[in-house]
């Protein structure tokens, strides 16, 4: 059985250490905030200028001046701070964020990420993704293992425009967990979702990887 | 004596608008945008604008109304995914677009306002963003050169101002506003509350008045929320 989105988020949450400052991307990464083990002090950053993000507000208490990077209404926590976009990205680009967890369309066997553009199709923009992958101390990609069409997303070389090169540390999919030995290093399969076979992962992965499963 | 306070958007924009100019507009999504000033630019009808803003509003609100009115020739942004009209105009070749990574955009504006011509960043190295730009290696890491960015006019939004133009922003409505305040040849701020000089704590000014040329008090702002997300209140037992 492949992992659900919530289970993928919970697996990603296991990578978070007590005291971490973390930026979560839009989509499945957002779910990681709800999957933290209790008792940990973790601050979530939102690149539009907020450190220390609380839960969604109660109905009727939404504040148009208080949103996250996904433009959703959020709340403060007791240690929240606000700052400008340039301060926010100084935080990100200056290597102060412990961890960035984001989604992707493709990840290559060198750890390149492509997650912002499909030429001729989608015009959205990279937002803060290029800054996050270039600046965070650790980068985890959280994505489905294959496209809806069945095409692999872990590929030899990204065919879509890149977000960053040699920037990925971990890839967590609905089928498995992979780790790069170092930035730009070798991709290693570390863990399979319950009931998922190595053969299935091999069949659905284009990128070359070593097998380093724990017993 | 400095006279920075204007009655409304139309009078504050009088004499500063021209076809083909570059305008920076503060805000992140619809949060912290100068609604009255955007409407004022729409009413003035200036065309062929280059607009520097993180996003381009939504179809019928924020900068989206200038787009719908055919006034924007080029956008410099990091993310425009909330605007269907934008996608249509861009794919149809009617709109120029320069994507900047969000941190690069913020830093380009900060640098522009601070008189810094260019800087090196890791962001975008090895991607299309670096194409045609000088790159350089420092201590074994690769960097891309980016240039400072300025504008003919910056329109920004703050929470409070005194009559000197000292500004305080509120929560995440700060975003790009402080940098844009510094990077416009002329900067106009739209505020929710205007107070007398001396009423703001000098220790807590976010933007000093030197950057601000004109001030208006916002009238009838909608402050629309792009995505309302809430949680259920737990039952009191």
Coordinates of C-alpha atoms in Angstrom, one line a residue:
Chain A
X1 CA 0.0 0.0 0.0
X2 CA 1.4 3.3 -1.0
X3 CA 1.5 6.1 1.5
X4 CA -1.4 8.6 1.6
X5 CA -0.7 12.3 1.4
X6 CA -1.0 12.5 5.2
X7 CA 1.3 9.6 5.6
X8 CA 3.9 11.2 3.3
X9 CA 3.7 14.4 5.3
X10 CA 4.1 12.4 8.6
X11 CA 7.2 10.7 7.1
X12 CA 8.6 14.1 6.2
X13 CA 7.9 15.4 9.7
X14 CA 10.2 12.7 11.0
X15 CA 13.1 14.6 9.4
X16 CA 12.4 17.7 11.5
X17 CA 14.5 18.1 14.6
X18 CA 13.6 20.0 17.8
X19 CA 14.4 23.7 17.4
X20 CA 14.3 23.8 13.6
X21 CA 13.2 26.8 11.5
X22 CA 11.3 25.4 8.6
X23 CA 9.7 26.7 5.4
X24 CA 6.8 24.6 3.9
X25 CA 5.8 24.8 0.3
X26 CA 2.3 24.7 -1.1
X27 CA 0.4 21.4 -1.4
X28 CA 1.4 18.2 0.5
X29 CA 4.2 20.0 2.3
X30 CA 1.6 22.2 4.1
X31 CA 0.3 19.0 5.8
X32 CA 3.7 18.5 7.5
X33 CA 2.8 21.2 10.1
X34 CA -0.1 19.0 11.5
X35 CA 2.1 15.9 11.6
X36 CA 4.8 17.1 14.1
X37 CA 5.4 14.9 17.1
X38 CA 4.2 16.7 20.3
X39 CA 6.7 18.5 22.5
X40 CA 8.9 19.8 19.7
X41 CA 9.7 23.5 19.3
X42 CA 9.6 24.2 15.6
X43 CA 9.0 27.6 13.9
X44 CA 7.5 27.8 10.4
X45 CA 8.5 30.6 8.1
X46 CA 6.4 32.1 5.4
X47 CA 8.4 33.9 2.7
X48 CA 5.9 36.8 2.5
X49 CA 7.4 38.0 5.8
X50 CA 6.4 36.0 8.9
X51 CA 8.3 33.6 11.2
X52 CA 6.1 31.6 13.6
X53 CA 2.9 30.6 11.9
X54 CA -0.2 29.6 13.8
X55 CA -3.2 27.5 12.7
X56 CA -6.0 28.8 10.5
X57 CA -8.1 31.4 12.2
X58 CA -11.6 30.7 13.6
X59 CA -14.4 31.6 11.3
X60 CA -15.0 35.4 11.6
X61 CA -11.5 36.1 12.8
X62 CA -9.7 36.2 9.5
X63 CA -7.4 39.1 9.1
X64 CA -6.7 40.3 5.5
X65 CA -3.3 41.6 6.7
X66 CA -2.3 38.1 8.0
X67 CA -1.7 35.5 5.3
X68 CA 0.8 32.8 4.5
X69 CA 2.8 32.4 1.2
X70 CA -0.1 30.4 -0.2
X71 CA -2.3 33.5 0.4
X72 CA -4.3 31.6 3.0
X73 CA -5.5 33.4 6.2
X74 CA -3.4 32.2 9.2
X75 CA -2.8 33.3 12.9
X76 CA 0.1 34.4 15.1
X77 CA 1.8 32.3 17.8
X78 CA 3.4 33.9 20.9
X79 CA 6.9 34.2 19.3
X80 CA 5.8 35.4 15.9
X81 CA 7.8 38.1 14.1
X82 CA 7.0 40.1 10.9
X83 CA 9.5 41.5 8.5
X84 CA 9.8 42.7 4.9
X85 CA 10.3 40.5 1.8
X86 CA 14.0 41.4 1.6
X87 CA 14.5 40.4 5.3
X88 CA 12.6 37.3 4.6
X89 CA 14.8 36.2 1.8
X90 CA 18.0 37.3 3.6
X91 CA 16.8 34.7 6.1
X92 CA 16.4 32.1 3.3
X93 CA 19.3 33.0 1.1
X94 CA 21.7 33.6 4.0
X95 CA 21.5 30.0 5.0
X96 CA 19.5 30.5 8.2
X97 CA 16.6 28.2 7.4
X98 CA 17.2 24.7 8.6
X99 CA 14.9 23.0 6.2
X100 CA 12.8 23.6 3.1
X101 CA 10.1 21.1 2.3
X102 CA 8.6 21.5 -1.2
X103 CA 6.8 19.8 -4.0
X104 CA 8.2 19.1 -7.4
X105 CA 7.3 18.0 -10.9
X106 CA 10.7 16.3 -11.5
X107 CA 13.8 15.5 -9.5
X108 CA 16.9 14.2 -11.3
X109 CA 19.5 11.7 -10.2
X110 CA 21.9 14.6 -9.5
X111 CA 19.4 16.3 -7.2
X112 CA 18.2 18.9 -9.7
X113 CA 14.7 20.1 -9.1
X114 CA 12.1 21.3 -11.7
X115 CA 9.0 22.5 -10.1
X116 CA 7.9 25.9 -11.5
X117 CA 7.1 25.8 -15.2
X118 CA 5.7 23.7 -18.0
X119 CA 6.7 25.5 -21.2
X120 CA 3.8 26.7 -23.3
X121 CA 1.3 25.4 -20.8
X122 CA 1.4 26.9 -17.4
X123 CA 2.5 30.5 -16.6
X124 CA 2.8 30.8 -12.9
X125 CA 6.3 31.6 -11.9
X126 CA 8.8 30.3 -9.4
X127 CA 7.8 32.5 -6.5
X128 CA 10.3 31.8 -3.7
X129 CA 11.2 28.2 -4.8
X130 CA 14.6 29.1 -6.4
X131 CA 15.7 31.0 -3.4
X132 CA 14.6 28.3 -1.0
X133 CA 16.4 25.5 -2.8
X134 CA 19.5 27.6 -3.1
X135 CA 19.6 28.8 0.4
X136 CA 18.1 26.3 2.9
X137 CA 20.5 24.1 4.8
X138 CA 18.4 21.0 3.9
X139 CA 15.9 20.5 1.1
X140 CA 13.3 17.7 1.1
X141 CA 11.1 17.1 -2.0
X142 CA 7.7 15.7 -1.2
X143 CA 5.9 14.5 -4.3
X144 CA 4.0 11.6 -5.9
X145 CA 6.3 9.0 -7.3
X146 CA 4.9 9.2 -10.8
X147 CA 2.8 11.6 -12.9
X148 CA -0.9 11.0 -13.4
X149 CA 0.1 9.6 -16.8
X150 CA 2.3 7.1 -15.0
X151 CA 5.5 8.9 -16.2
X152 CA 8.4 8.8 -13.7
X153 CA 9.1 12.0 -11.8
X154 CA 12.5 10.8 -10.5
X155 CA 14.3 11.1 -13.8
X156 CA 17.8 10.8 -15.3
X157 CA 17.8 14.5 -16.3
X158 CA 15.0 17.0 -15.8
X159 CA 13.2 17.8 -19.1
X160 CA 11.3 20.8 -17.5
X161 CA 13.0 24.1 -16.7
X162 CA 15.1 23.8 -13.6
X163 CA 14.5 25.4 -10.2
X164 CA 18.0 24.6 -8.9
X165 CA 20.9 22.2 -9.6
X166 CA 22.3 19.7 -7.1
X167 CA 20.1 21.0 -4.4
X168 CA 18.1 18.0 -3.1
X169 CA 18.9 16.1 0.1
X170 CA 15.8 13.8 0.5
X171 CA 13.0 12.7 -1.8
X172 CA 9.9 11.4 -0.1
X173 CA 7.2 9.9 -2.4
X174 CA 4.1 7.9 -1.9
X175 CA 6.2 4.7 -2.5
X176 CA 9.6 5.3 -1.0
X177 CA 12.2 7.5 0.7
X178 CA 15.4 8.4 -1.0
X179 CA 18.5 10.2 0.2
X180 CA 21.4 11.8 -1.7
X181 CA 24.8 10.9 -0.2
X182 CA 25.7 14.6 -0.6
X183 CA 24.6 17.6 -2.7
X184 CA 25.0 16.4 -6.3
X185 CA 25.9 12.9 -5.0
X186 CA 24.4 9.5 -5.5
X187 CA 20.7 8.8 -5.0
X188 CA 20.1 6.0 -2.5
X189 CA 16.8 4.2 -1.8
X190 CA 16.4 4.2 2.0
X191 CA 12.9 3.0 2.7
X192 CA 9.8 1.5 1.1
X193 CA 6.2 2.3 2.0
X194 CA 4.6 -0.8 3.6
X195 CA 3.7 -3.4 1.0
X196 CA 5.6 -1.6 -1.8
X197 CA 8.2 -3.8 -3.5
X198 CA 11.7 -2.9 -4.7
X199 CA 10.6 -4.1 -8.2
X200 CA 7.7 -1.7 -8.3
X201 CA 10.0 1.3 -7.3
X202 CA 12.5 0.2 -10.0
X203 CA 9.8 0.0 -12.6
X204 CA 8.5 3.5 -11.7
X205 CA 11.8 5.2 -11.4
X206 CA 13.9 6.5 -14.3
X207 CA 16.7 7.9 -12.2
X208 CA 19.6 5.6 -11.3
X209 CA 19.7 4.8 -7.6
X210 CA 21.6 2.6 -5.2
X211 CA 19.7 0.4 -2.7
X212 CA 20.4 1.1 0.9
X213 CA 17.4 -0.3 2.7
X214 CA 17.6 -0.9 6.4
X215 CA 16.7 -4.4 7.5
Chain B
X1 CA 7.7 73.2 5.4
X2 CA 7.1 69.9 3.7
X3 CA 3.6 69.3 2.4
X4 CA 3.3 65.6 1.7
X5 CA -0.3 64.9 2.5
X6 CA -2.7 64.9 -0.5
X7 CA -6.5 64.7 -0.5
X8 CA -6.9 61.5 -2.6
X9 CA -5.3 59.2 -5.2
X10 CA -6.1 61.5 -8.1
X11 CA -4.4 64.6 -6.6
X12 CA -1.5 62.5 -5.3
X13 CA -0.9 61.0 -8.8
X14 CA -1.4 64.4 -10.6
X15 CA 1.7 65.3 -12.5
X16 CA 3.6 62.1 -11.9
X17 CA 2.1 59.7 -14.4
X18 CA 3.3 59.2 -18.0
X19 CA 2.9 56.6 -20.7
X20 CA 5.7 54.1 -20.8
X21 CA 6.8 54.7 -17.2
X22 CA 8.0 52.0 -14.7
X23 CA 5.8 51.6 -11.6
X24 CA 6.6 49.5 -8.5
X25 CA 3.5 48.4 -6.7
X26 CA 3.7 46.9 -3.1
X27 CA 1.8 43.9 -1.9
X28 CA 1.9 40.1 -1.8
X29 CA -1.1 38.7 -3.5
X30 CA -3.9 41.0 -2.4
X31 CA -2.3 41.7 1.0
X32 CA -0.8 45.1 1.5
X33 CA -1.7 46.6 -1.9
X34 CA -2.4 50.3 -2.4
X35 CA -6.0 49.9 -3.6
X36 CA -6.8 53.6 -4.1
X37 CA -3.6 54.3 -6.0
X38 CA -4.1 51.4 -8.4
X39 CA -7.7 52.6 -9.1
X40 CA -6.2 56.1 -9.6
X41 CA -3.8 54.9 -12.2
X42 CA -6.7 53.0 -13.9
X43 CA -8.7 56.2 -14.0
X44 CA -5.8 58.2 -15.3
X45 CA -5.5 55.8 -18.2
X46 CA -1.7 55.9 -18.7
X47 CA -0.5 53.1 -21.0
X48 CA 2.5 51.0 -21.9
X49 CA 3.4 50.6 -18.2
X50 CA 6.1 48.4 -16.9
X51 CA 4.9 47.2 -13.5
X52 CA 7.2 45.7 -10.9
X53 CA 5.2 43.7 -8.4
X54 CA 5.5 40.3 -6.8
X55 CA 2.1 39.3 -8.3
X56 CA -0.4 40.8 -10.7
X57 CA -3.6 40.7 -8.5
X58 CA -6.6 38.6 -9.6
X59 CA -8.8 39.1 -12.6
X60 CA -11.0 41.8 -11.2
X61 CA -8.9 43.2 -8.3
X62 CA -5.6 44.6 -7.5
X63 CA -3.2 45.1 -10.4
X64 CA -5.6 42.9 -12.4
X65 CA -7.7 45.9 -13.1
X66 CA -4.8 47.6 -14.9
X67 CA -4.2 44.5 -16.9
X68 CA -7.9 44.2 -17.9
X69 CA -7.8 47.9 -18.9
X70 CA -4.9 47.2 -21.3
X71 CA -2.5 49.6 -19.5
X72 CA 0.4 47.2 -18.7
X73 CA 3.0 46.3 -21.4
X74 CA 5.4 44.4 -19.2
X75 CA 5.3 42.8 -15.7
X76 CA 8.4 42.0 -13.6
X77 CA 7.0 39.5 -11.0
X78 CA 7.8 36.2 -9.3
X79 CA 4.4 34.6 -9.4
X80 CA 1.3 35.3 -11.5
X81 CA -0.6 32.0 -11.0
X82 CA -3.8 33.6 -9.6
X83 CA -4.6 35.5 -12.7
X84 CA -6.3 33.8 -15.7
X85 CA -6.3 37.0 -17.9
X86 CA -2.6 37.3 -17.3
X87 CA -2.0 33.8 -18.7
X88 CA -4.2 34.5 -21.7
X89 CA -2.5 37.8 -22.6
X90 CA 1.0 36.3 -22.1
X91 CA 0.5 33.2 -24.1
X92 CA -1.1 35.4 -26.8
X93 CA 2.0 37.5 -27.0
X94 CA 0.2 40.7 -25.8
X95 CA 2.1 41.0 -22.5
X96 CA 5.8 40.9 -21.8
X97 CA 6.9 39.1 -18.7
X98 CA 10.1 39.0 -16.7
X99 CA 10.1 36.4 -14.0
X100 CA 12.4 37.0 -11.1
X101 CA 12.8 34.6 -8.2
X102 CA 11.0 36.3 -5.3
X103 CA 14.2 36.8 -3.2
X104 CA 16.0 38.1 -6.2
X105 CA 13.2 40.5 -6.9
X106 CA 13.1 41.7 -3.3
X107 CA 16.9 42.1 -3.2
X108 CA 17.0 43.9 -6.6
X109 CA 14.6 46.5 -5.3
X110 CA 16.4 46.8 -2.0
X111 CA 19.7 47.2 -3.9
X112 CA 18.2 49.8 -6.3
X113 CA 17.0 51.9 -3.5
X114 CA 20.3 51.7 -1.7
X115 CA 22.4 52.7 -4.7
X116 CA 23.9 49.3 -5.2
X117 CA 24.2 48.5 -9.0
X118 CA 24.4 44.8 -8.7
X119 CA 25.1 41.8 -6.5
X120 CA 25.8 38.0 -6.7
X121 CA 23.4 35.4 -5.5
X122 CA 23.3 31.6 -5.6
X123 CA 19.6 31.7 -6.5
X124 CA 18.9 30.7 -10.1
X125 CA 22.3 29.4 -10.9
X126 CA 22.1 26.7 -13.6
X127 CA 18.5 27.7 -14.5
X128 CA 17.0 29.9 -17.3
X129 CA 17.2 32.8 -14.8
X130 CA 21.0 32.9 -15.2
X131 CA 21.0 32.8 -19.0
X132 CA 22.8 35.8 -20.3
X133 CA 23.9 37.0 -16.9
X134 CA 27.5 37.0 -15.6
X135 CA 28.3 34.2 -13.1
X136 CA 31.2 33.9 -10.7
X137 CA 32.6 31.4 -8.3
X138 CA 33.2 32.5 -4.7
X139 CA 34.7 29.9 -2.2
X140 CA 33.7 27.0 -4.5
X141 CA 30.1 28.1 -4.9
X142 CA 28.5 29.5 -8.0
X143 CA 26.7 32.8 -8.1
X144 CA 24.7 34.8 -10.6
X145 CA 25.0 38.5 -11.0
X146 CA 21.7 40.4 -10.6
X147 CA 21.2 44.2 -11.0
X148 CA 19.6 46.7 -8.7
X149 CA 16.1 47.8 -9.8
X150 CA 14.5 51.3 -9.5
X151 CA 11.3 52.8 -10.8
X152 CA 9.9 56.2 -11.9
X153 CA 7.1 55.8 -9.3
X154 CA 6.5 53.5 -6.4
X155 CA 3.0 53.1 -5.0
X156 CA 2.9 51.4 -1.6
X157 CA 0.6 50.6 1.3
X158 CA 1.2 51.2 5.0
X159 CA -0.9 51.0 8.1
X160 CA 0.0 54.2 9.8
X161 CA 1.9 57.3 8.8
X162 CA 2.6 60.6 10.4
X163 CA 2.6 63.8 8.3
X164 CA 6.3 63.5 7.7
X165 CA 5.8 60.1 6.0
X166 CA 7.3 58.0 8.7
X167 CA 5.6 54.6 8.2
X168 CA 4.4 51.6 10.2
X169 CA 3.2 48.5 8.4
X170 CA 0.8 45.9 9.8
X171 CA 1.6 42.1 10.0
X172 CA 2.2 40.4 6.6
X173 CA 0.9 43.5 4.7
X174 CA 4.5 44.8 5.0
X175 CA 6.0 42.5 2.4
X176 CA 7.5 44.4 -0.6
X177 CA 6.4 47.8 0.6
X178 CA 9.5 48.9 2.6
X179 CA 11.9 48.2 -0.3
X180 CA 9.7 49.7 -2.9
X181 CA 9.4 52.9 -0.8
X182 CA 13.2 53.3 -1.3
X183 CA 13.4 52.5 -5.0
X184 CA 10.9 54.9 -6.6
X185 CA 12.1 58.3 -7.9
X186 CA 8.7 59.4 -6.5
X187 CA 7.0 57.3 -3.8
X188 CA 3.4 57.6 -2.8
X189 CA 2.0 55.8 0.2
X190 CA -1.6 55.0 0.9
X191 CA -2.3 54.6 4.7
X192 CA -5.2 53.5 6.8
X193 CA -4.4 56.1 9.5
X194 CA -2.6 59.4 9.4
X195 CA -1.4 60.9 12.6
X196 CA 0.3 64.1 13.7
X197 CA 4.1 64.3 13.8
X198 CA 5.3 63.1 17.2
X199 CA 2.5 60.6 17.7
X200 CA 4.5 57.6 16.3
X201 CA 7.2 56.0 18.5
X202 CA 10.6 56.9 16.7
X203 CA 11.9 53.5 17.8
X204 CA 9.3 51.7 15.9
X205 CA 9.3 53.4 12.5
X206 CA 9.6 50.8 9.7
X207 CA 10.2 53.3 6.9
X208 CA 11.6 56.7 7.6
X209 CA 9.9 59.7 5.9
X210 CA 12.8 60.6 3.7
X211 CA 11.6 57.9 1.3
X212 CA 8.0 59.2 1.1
X213 CA 7.0 62.1 -1.2
X214 CA 3.2 61.9 -1.0
X215 CA 0.7 60.5 1.4
X216 CA -3.0 59.7 1.0
X217 CA -5.5 58.3 3.5
X218 CA -7.1 55.2 2.0
X219 CA -10.8 55.5 1.4
X220 CA -13.3 52.7 1.1
X221 CA -10.7 50.0 0.7
X222 CA -12.1 46.5 0.2
X223 CA -9.1 44.6 1.7
X224 CA -10.2 41.5 -0.1
X225 CA -8.9 38.1 1.1
X226 CA -7.7 35.9 -1.6
X227 CA -8.2 32.5 0.2
X228 CA -10.2 32.4 3.3
X229 CA -9.1 29.4 5.4
X230 CA -10.5 28.8 8.8
X231 CA -10.7 26.1 11.5
X232 CA -13.7 24.8 13.4
X233 CA -14.2 26.2 16.9
X234 CA -14.0 23.3 19.4
X235 CA -17.2 22.6 21.3
X236 CA -17.2 24.1 24.8
X237 CA -18.2 21.3 27.2

